[in-house]
Coordinates of C-alpha atoms in Angstrom, one line a residue:
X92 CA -93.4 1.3 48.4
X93 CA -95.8 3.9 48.7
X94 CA -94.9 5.8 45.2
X95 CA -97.8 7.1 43.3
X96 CA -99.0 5.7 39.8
X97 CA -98.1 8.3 36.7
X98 CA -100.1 8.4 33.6
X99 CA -98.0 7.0 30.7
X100 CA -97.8 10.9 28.5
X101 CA -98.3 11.3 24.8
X102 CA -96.5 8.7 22.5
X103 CA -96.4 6.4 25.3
X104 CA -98.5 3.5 26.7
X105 CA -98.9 0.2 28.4
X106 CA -101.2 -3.1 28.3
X107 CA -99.8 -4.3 31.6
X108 CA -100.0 -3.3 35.4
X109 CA -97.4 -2.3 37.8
X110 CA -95.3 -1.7 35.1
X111 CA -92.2 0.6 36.1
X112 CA -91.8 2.6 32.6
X113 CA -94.0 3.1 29.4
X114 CA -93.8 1.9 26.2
X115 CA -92.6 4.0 23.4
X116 CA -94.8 4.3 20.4
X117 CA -93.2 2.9 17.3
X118 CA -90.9 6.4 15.1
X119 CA -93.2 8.4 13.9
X120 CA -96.3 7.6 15.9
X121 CA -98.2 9.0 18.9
X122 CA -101.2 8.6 20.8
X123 CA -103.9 11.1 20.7
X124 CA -104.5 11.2 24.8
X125 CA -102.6 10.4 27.8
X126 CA -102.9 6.9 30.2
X127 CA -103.3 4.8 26.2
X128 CA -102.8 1.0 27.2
X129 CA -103.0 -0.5 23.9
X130 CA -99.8 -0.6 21.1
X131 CA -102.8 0.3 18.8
X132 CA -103.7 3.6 20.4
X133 CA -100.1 4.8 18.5
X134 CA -100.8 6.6 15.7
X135 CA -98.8 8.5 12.4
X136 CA -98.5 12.0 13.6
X137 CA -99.5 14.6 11.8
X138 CA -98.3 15.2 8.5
X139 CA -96.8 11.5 8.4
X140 CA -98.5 8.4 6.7
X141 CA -98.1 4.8 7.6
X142 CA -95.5 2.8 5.5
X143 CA -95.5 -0.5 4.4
X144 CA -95.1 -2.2 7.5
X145 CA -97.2 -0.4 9.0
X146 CA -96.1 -0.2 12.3
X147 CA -94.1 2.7 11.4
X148 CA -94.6 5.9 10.1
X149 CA -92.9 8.5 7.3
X150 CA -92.9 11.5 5.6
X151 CA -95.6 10.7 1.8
X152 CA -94.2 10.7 -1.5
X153 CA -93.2 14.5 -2.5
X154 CA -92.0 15.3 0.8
X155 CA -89.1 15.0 3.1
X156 CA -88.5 14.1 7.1
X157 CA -86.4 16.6 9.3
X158 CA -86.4 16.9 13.0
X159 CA -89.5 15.0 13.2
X160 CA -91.5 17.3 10.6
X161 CA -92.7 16.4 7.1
X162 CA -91.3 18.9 4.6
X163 CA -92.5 19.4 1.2
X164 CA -89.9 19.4 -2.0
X165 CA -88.6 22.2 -2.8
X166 CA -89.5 23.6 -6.1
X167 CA -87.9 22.0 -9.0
X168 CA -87.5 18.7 -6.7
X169 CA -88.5 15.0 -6.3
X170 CA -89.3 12.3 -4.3
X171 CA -91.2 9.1 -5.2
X172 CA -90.7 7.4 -2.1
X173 CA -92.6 7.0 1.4
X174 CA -90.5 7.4 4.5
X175 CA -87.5 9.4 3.2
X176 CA -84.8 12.3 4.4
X177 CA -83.9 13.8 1.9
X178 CA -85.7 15.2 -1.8
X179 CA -83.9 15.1 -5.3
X180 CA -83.0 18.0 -7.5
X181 CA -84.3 18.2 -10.6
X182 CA -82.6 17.6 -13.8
X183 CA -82.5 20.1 -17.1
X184 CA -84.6 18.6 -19.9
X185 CA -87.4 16.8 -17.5
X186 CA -90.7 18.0 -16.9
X187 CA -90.2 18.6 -13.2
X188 CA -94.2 19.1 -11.9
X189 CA -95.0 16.7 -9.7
X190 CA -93.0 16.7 -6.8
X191 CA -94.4 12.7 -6.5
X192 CA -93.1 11.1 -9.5
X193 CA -89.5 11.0 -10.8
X194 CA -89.6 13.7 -13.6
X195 CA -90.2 12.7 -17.6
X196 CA -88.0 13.9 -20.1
X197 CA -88.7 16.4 -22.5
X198 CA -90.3 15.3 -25.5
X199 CA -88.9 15.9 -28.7
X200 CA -89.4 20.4 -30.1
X201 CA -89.3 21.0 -25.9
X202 CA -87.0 21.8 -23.6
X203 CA -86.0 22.7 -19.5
X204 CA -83.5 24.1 -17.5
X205 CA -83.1 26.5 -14.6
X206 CA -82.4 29.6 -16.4
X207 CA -86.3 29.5 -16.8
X208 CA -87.4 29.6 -13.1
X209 CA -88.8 26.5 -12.9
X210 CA -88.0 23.5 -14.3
X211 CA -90.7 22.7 -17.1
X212 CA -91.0 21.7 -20.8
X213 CA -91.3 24.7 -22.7
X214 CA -92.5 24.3 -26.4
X215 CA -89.2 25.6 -28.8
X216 CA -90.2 28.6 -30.7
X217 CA -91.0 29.1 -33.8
X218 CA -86.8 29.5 -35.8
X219 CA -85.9 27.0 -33.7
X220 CA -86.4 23.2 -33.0
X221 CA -85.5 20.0 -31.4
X222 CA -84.6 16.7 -32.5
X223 CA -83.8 14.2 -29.5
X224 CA -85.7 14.4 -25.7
X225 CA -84.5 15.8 -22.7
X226 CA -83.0 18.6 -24.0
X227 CA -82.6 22.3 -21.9
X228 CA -82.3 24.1 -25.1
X229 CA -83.2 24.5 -28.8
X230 CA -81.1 25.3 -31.5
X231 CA -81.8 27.9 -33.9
X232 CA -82.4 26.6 -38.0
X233 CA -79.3 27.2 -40.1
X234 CA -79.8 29.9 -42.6
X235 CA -81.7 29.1 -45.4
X236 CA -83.7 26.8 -43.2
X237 CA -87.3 27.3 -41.0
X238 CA -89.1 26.0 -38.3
X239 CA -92.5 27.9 -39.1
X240 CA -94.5 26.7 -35.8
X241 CA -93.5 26.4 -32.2
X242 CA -92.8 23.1 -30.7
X243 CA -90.5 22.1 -34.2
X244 CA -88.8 19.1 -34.0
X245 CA -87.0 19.8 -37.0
X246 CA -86.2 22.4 -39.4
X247 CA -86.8 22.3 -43.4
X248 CA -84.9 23.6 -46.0
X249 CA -86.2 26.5 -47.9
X250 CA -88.0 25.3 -51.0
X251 CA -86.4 26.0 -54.2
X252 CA -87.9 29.5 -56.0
X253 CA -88.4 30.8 -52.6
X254 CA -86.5 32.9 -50.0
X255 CA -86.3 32.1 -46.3
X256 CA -84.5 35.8 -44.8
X257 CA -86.4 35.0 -41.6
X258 CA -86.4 31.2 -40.0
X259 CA -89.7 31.6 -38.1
X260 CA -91.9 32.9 -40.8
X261 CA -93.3 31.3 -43.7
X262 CA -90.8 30.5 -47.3
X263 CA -91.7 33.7 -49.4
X264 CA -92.1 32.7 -52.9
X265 CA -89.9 34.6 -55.6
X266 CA -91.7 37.2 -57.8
X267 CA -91.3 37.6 -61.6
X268 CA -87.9 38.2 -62.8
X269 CA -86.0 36.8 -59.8
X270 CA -85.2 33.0 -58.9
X271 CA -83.6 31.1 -55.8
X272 CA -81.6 27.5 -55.5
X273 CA -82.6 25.7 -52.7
X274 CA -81.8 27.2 -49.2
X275 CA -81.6 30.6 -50.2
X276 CA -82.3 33.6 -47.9
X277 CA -82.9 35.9 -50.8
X278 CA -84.4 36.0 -54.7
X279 CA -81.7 37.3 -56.8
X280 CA -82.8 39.2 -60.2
X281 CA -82.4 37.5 -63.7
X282 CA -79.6 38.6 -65.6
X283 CA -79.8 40.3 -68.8
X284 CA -80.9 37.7 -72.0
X285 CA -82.1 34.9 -69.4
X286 CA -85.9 34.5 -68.4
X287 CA -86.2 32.8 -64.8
X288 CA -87.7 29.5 -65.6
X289 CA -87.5 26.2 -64.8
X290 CA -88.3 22.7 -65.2
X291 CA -90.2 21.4 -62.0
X292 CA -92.7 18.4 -61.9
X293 CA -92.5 17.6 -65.2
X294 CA -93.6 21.7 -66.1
X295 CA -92.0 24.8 -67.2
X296 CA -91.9 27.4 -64.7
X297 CA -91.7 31.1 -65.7
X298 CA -93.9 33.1 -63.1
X299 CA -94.1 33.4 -59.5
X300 CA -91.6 31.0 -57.5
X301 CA -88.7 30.4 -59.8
X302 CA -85.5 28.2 -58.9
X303 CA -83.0 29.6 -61.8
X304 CA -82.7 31.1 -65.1

């Protein structure tokens, strides 16, 4: 009838003649020229990878699709899977640093949460500690006990003939003439007529260290 041949355009193509339309290259594919003629001539378009089928295309792990553009996760965000919409928020108590894996838990004396900026285990400071994983806090020792180095899982009770005032410092043994039960904050003086010693291990204490009179 006279009407001129077109070139199929980008993302378009066809293996046969006197065809009225082009083919459509599979989501997420396009051809690198004009007049393609081959299904294979489609290709993942930038920023895309080829899924599992692999005749169509998505968005890689750590990254989301919208309006036909890869996005990367937000910070403190997720996503394991090829080929998806949408990214997941991460939770307090993971370690959230690899936008590409679903994010571990804490592991016991760390902790996570928001308040911090970013969403990563942070080692519990010394006076404080925890017990269980995936946690977004630590909790501070009860008085009398200490937690001498970061990344406690656990606090311990001050040591009998010693006082424990501060939770993140070391026990501080009693000196002559004062004693401590165990758990004490503070040495208290010997009264009048008693002599601060005390059988430990098997030995009679009476210098540095002492439990009671």
């Amino acid at each position: 009838d006279g009407t001129a041949c077109q070139d199929c355009p980008l993302g378009f193509y066809t293996d046969e003649q006197n065809r009225v339309k082009c083919d459509a290259c599979p989501e997420g594919k396009t051809t690198q020229q004009s007049k393609s003629v081959h299904k294979n001539d489609c290709k993942c378009k930038a920023g895309f990878v080829a899924l599992n089928d692999a005749d169509t295309c998505g968005c890689p792990q750590g990254s989301r699709e919208l309006s036909g553009v890869c996005l990367p996760c937000a910070r403190d965000e997720y996503q394991p899977v090829q080929g998806q919409t949408f990214c997941t928020p991460c939770q307090s108590g993971t370690n959230c640093t690899d936008a590409t894996q679903q994010p571990p838990p804490c592991p016991r004396g760390q902790y996570s949460n928001p308040s911090q900026g970013v969403i990563q285990c942070t080692i519990c400071e010394a006076g404080k500690s925890q017990s269980a994983q995936g946690q977004s806090s630590c909790e501070a020792c009860a008085s009398g006990w200490v937690a001498q180095q970061d990344g406690s899982a656990n606090c311990t009770i001050c040591e009998a003939g010693f006082s424990c005032a501060n939770a993140a410092t070391a026990p501080v043994p009693c000196t002559n003439g004062t004693h401590a039960a165990e758990g004490a904050t503070l040495c208290t003086r010997v009264e009048a007529g008693h002599s601060a010693v005390v059988t430990k291990g098997g030995g009679a204490w009476n210098r540095v260290g002492q439990q009671k009179c």
